[in-house]
Short mmCIF file of C-alpha atoms in Angstrom, two decimals:
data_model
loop_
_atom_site.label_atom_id
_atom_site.label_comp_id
_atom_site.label_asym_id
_atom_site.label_seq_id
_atom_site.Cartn_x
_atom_site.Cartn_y
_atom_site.Cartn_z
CA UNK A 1 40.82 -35.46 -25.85
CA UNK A 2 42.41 -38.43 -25.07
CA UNK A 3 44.92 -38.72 -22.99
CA UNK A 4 47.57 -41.17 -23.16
CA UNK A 5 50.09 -42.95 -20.88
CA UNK A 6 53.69 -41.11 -20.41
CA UNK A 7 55.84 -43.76 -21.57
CA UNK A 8 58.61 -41.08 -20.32
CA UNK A 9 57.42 -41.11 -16.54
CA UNK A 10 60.30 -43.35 -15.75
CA UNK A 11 62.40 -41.26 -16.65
CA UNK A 12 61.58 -37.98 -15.43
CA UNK A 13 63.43 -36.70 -12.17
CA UNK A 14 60.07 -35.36 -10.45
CA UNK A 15 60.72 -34.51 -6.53
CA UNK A 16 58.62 -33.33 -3.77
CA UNK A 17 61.07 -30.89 -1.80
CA UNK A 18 58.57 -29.30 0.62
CA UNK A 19 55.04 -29.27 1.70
CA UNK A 20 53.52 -25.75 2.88
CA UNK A 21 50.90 -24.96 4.53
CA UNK A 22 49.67 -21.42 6.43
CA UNK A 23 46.85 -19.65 7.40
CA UNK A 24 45.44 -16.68 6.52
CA UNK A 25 47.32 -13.40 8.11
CA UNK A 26 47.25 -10.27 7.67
CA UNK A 27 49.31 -8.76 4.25
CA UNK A 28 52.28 -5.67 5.84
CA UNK A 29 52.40 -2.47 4.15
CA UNK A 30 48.44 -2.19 3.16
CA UNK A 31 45.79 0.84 3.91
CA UNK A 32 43.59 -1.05 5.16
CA UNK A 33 43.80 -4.90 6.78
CA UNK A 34 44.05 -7.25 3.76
CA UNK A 35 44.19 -11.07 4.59
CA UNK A 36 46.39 -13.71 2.63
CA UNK A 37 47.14 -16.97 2.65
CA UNK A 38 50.32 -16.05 0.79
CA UNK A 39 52.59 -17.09 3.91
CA UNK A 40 52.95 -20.79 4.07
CA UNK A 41 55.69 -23.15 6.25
CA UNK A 42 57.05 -26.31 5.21
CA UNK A 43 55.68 -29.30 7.18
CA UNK A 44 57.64 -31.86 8.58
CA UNK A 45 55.33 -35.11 8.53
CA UNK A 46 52.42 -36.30 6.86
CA UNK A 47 49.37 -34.06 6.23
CA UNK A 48 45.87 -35.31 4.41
CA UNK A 49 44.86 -33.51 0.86
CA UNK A 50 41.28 -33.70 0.50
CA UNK A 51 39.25 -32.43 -3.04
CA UNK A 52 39.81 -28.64 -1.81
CA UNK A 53 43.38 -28.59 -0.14
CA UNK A 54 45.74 -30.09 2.54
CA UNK A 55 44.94 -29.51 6.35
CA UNK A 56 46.28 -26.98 8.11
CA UNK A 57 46.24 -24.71 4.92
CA UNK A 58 43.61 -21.68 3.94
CA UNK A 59 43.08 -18.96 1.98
CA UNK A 60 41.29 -15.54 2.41
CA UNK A 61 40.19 -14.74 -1.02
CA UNK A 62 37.74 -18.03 -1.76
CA UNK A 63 36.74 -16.10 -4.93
CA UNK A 64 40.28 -15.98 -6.61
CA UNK A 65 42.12 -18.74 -4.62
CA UNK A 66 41.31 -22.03 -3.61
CA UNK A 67 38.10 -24.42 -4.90
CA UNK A 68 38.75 -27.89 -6.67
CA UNK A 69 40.38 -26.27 -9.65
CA UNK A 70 42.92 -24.61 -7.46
CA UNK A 71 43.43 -27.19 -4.79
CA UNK A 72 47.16 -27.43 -5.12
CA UNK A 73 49.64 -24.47 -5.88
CA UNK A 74 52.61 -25.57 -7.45
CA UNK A 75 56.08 -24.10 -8.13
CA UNK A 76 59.51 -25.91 -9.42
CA UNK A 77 62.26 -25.21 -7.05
CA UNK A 78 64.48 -24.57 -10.46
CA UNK A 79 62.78 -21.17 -10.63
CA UNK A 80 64.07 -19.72 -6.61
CA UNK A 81 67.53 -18.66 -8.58
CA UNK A 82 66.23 -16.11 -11.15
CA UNK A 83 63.68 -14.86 -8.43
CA UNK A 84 66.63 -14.85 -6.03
CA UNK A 85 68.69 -12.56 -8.25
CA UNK A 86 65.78 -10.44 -9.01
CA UNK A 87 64.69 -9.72 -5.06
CA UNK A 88 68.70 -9.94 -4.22
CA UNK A 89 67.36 -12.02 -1.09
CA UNK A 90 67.55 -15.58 -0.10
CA UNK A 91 64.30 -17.59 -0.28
CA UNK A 92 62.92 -20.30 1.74
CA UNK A 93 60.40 -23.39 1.00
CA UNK A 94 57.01 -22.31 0.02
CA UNK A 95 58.68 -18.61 -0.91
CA UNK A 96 56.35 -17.73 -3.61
CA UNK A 97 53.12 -19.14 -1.45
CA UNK A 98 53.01 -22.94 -3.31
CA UNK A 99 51.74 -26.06 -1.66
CA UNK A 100 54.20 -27.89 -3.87
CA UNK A 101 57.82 -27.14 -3.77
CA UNK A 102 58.89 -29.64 -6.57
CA UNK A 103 61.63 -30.47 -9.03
CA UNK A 104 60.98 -31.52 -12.25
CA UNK A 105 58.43 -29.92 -12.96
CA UNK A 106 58.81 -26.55 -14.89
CA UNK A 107 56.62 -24.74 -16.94
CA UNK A 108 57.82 -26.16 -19.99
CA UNK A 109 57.44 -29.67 -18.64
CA UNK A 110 53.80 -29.68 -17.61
CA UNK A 111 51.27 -29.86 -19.70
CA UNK A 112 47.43 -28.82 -18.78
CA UNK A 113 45.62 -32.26 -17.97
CA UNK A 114 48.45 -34.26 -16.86
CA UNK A 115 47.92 -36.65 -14.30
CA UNK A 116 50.37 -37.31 -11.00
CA UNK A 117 50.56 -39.75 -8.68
CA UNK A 118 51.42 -37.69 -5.52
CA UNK A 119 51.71 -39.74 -2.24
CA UNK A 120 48.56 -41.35 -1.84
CA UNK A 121 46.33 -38.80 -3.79
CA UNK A 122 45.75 -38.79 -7.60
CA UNK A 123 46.13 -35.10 -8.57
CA UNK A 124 45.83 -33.59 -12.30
CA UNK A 125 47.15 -30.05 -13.58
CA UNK A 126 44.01 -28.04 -14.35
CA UNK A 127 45.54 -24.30 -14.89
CA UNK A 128 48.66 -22.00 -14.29
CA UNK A 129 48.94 -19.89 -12.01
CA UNK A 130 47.69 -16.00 -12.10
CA UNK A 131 50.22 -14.41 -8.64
CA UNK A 132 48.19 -11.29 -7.67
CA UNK A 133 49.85 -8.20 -5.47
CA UNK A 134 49.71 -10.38 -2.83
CA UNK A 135 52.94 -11.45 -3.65
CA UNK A 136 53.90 -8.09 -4.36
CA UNK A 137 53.39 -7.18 -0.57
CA UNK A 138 55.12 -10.02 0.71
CA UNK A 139 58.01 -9.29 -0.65
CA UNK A 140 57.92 -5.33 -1.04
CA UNK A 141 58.65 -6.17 -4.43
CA UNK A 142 55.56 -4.73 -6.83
CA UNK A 143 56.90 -5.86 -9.88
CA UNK A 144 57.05 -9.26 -8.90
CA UNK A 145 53.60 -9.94 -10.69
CA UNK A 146 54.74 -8.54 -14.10
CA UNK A 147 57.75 -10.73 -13.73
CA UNK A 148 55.80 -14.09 -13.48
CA UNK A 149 53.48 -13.18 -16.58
CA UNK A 150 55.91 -11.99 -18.63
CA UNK A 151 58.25 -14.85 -18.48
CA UNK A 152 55.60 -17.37 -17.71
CA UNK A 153 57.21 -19.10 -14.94
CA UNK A 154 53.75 -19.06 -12.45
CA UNK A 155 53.99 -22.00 -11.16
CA UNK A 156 50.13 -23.87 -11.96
CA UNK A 157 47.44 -26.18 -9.66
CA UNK A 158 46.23 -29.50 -9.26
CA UNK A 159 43.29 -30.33 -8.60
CA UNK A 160 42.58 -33.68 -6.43
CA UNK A 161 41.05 -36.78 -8.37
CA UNK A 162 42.08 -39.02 -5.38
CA UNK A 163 41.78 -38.06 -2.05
CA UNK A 164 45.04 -39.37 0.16
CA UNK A 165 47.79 -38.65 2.27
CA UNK A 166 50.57 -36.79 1.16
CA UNK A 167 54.02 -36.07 2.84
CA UNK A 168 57.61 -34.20 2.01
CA UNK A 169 58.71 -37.95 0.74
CA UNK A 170 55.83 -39.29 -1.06
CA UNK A 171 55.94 -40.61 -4.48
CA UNK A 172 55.42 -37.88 -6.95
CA UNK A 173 55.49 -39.12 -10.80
CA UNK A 174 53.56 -37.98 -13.76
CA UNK A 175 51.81 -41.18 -14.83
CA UNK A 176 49.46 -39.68 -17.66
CA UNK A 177 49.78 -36.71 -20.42
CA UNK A 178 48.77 -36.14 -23.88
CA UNK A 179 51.18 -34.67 -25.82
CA UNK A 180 48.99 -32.96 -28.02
CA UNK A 181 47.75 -30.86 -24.78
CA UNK A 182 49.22 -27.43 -24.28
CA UNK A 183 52.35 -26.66 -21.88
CA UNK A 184 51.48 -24.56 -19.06
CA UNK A 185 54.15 -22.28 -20.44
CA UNK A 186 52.26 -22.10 -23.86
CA UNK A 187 48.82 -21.60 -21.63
CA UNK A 188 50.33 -18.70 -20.20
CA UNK A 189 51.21 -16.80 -23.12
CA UNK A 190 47.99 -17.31 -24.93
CA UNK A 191 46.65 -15.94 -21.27
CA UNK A 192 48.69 -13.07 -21.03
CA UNK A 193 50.72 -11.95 -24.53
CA UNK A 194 48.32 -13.87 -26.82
CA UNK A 195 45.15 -11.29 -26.37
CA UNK A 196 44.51 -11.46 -29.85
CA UNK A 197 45.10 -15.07 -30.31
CA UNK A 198 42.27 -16.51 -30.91
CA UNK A 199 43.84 -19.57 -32.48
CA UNK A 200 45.88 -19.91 -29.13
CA UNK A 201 42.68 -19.67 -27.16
CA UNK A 202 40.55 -21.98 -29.10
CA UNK A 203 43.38 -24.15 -28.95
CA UNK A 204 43.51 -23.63 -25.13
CA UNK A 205 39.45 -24.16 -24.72
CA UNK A 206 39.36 -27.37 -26.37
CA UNK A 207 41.78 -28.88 -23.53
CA UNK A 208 38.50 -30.16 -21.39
CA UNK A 209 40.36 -30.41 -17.91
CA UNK A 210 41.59 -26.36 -18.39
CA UNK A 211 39.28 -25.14 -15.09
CA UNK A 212 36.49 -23.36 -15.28
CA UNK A 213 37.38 -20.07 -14.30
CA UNK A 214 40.17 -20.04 -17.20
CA UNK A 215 37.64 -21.18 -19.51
CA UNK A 216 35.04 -18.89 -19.04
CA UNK A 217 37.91 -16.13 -19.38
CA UNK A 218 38.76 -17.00 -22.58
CA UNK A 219 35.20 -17.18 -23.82
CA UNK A 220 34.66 -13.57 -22.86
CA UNK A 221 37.48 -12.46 -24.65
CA UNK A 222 37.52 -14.68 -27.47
CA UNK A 223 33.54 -13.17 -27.85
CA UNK A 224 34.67 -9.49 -27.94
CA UNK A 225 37.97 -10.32 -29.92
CA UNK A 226 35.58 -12.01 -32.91
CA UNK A 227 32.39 -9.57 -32.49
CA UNK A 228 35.03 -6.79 -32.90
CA UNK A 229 34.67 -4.84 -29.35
#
């Protein structure tokens, strides 16, 4: 697939509004101690992002979170008023556990692939994002989860093609996409509504920056859906 410069880049309002970061801790509310890196603070000044994450940040579940794919967790400021309304609470920077607090870049914006300059990094867009209970427990809130597959607003991650510095003011524009690549919105209802899609997920697999642990996803079901399991 090739992809192609955004002759649009110019034009698009994309923001960096905060930088989070946190350390594993444990989750309230749980039988037993579960760790999270769900809790992250807005930083004030610079903070290096390497091929794996920014300093200062971690997570506890290396299996699910975190890796090159899932460097970067992203979420578009634009969505805090529905969740907001939902919770009936007031939420601050990095509320639903994102690196990124942006603007400009929704769901519907993004497409799987695109490339950003971000600070001094080179990042690219390499999957949606699945939210787990953890978010559930943060908030007391368990059908937080359902919310963000069902209307597809999860947020998605970079991962790093650049390594570089990166603060709350750094340049942050989209500087390559291919239109013919699929939103992250579209992504996530092949993922989640579009089981028996295998049009959508073909569609979706061809996309060679999708990560791998989407990928190999799809394959499994797209095997069971065609063998007739």
């Amino acid at each position: 697939m090739t992809i192609a410069h955004d002759q649009q880049s110019a034009e698009r309002n994309t923001a960096v509004l905060a930088i989070n970061v946190g350390q594993p801790q444990p989750l309230p509310g749980q039988k037993r101690e579960v760790l999270s890196g769900i809790v992250k603070l807005p930083v004030s000044g610079p903070v290096f992002l390497s091929f794996t994450g920014m300093t200062g940040d971690g997570q506890a579940d290396l299996e699910n979170h975190g890796g090159p794919d899932k460097a970067v967790c992203v979420y578009d400021y634009s969505r805090y008023s529905v969740l907001e309304q939902l919770m009936e609470r007031k939420l601050d920077w990095g509320a639903c556990g994102e690196n990124l607090t942006v603007e400009g870049c929704s769901e519907d914006q993004v497409r799987i692939g695109d490339v950003y300059e971000l600070g001094g990094a080179l990042v690219q867009v390499s999957q949606p994002r699945q939210p787990c209970f953890k978010l559930a427990a943060r908030y007391d809130f368990k059908e937080l989860p359902v919310y963000f597959q069902e209307s597809g607003f999860t947020g998605f991650y970079f991962r790093v093609l650049e390594e570089g510095e990166v603060a709350p003011d750094s340049p942050f524009r989209r500087i390559r996409t291919d239109p013919a690549s699929m939103t992250v919105l579209e992504a996530n209802r092949v993922m989640h509504q579009g089981k028996k899609d295998a049009a959508g997920m073909h569609a979706l697999l061809a996309i060679p920056t999708l990560s791998d642990s989407w990928r190999q996803t799809l394959l499994k079901r797209l095997d069971k859906l065609e063998s007739g399991q």
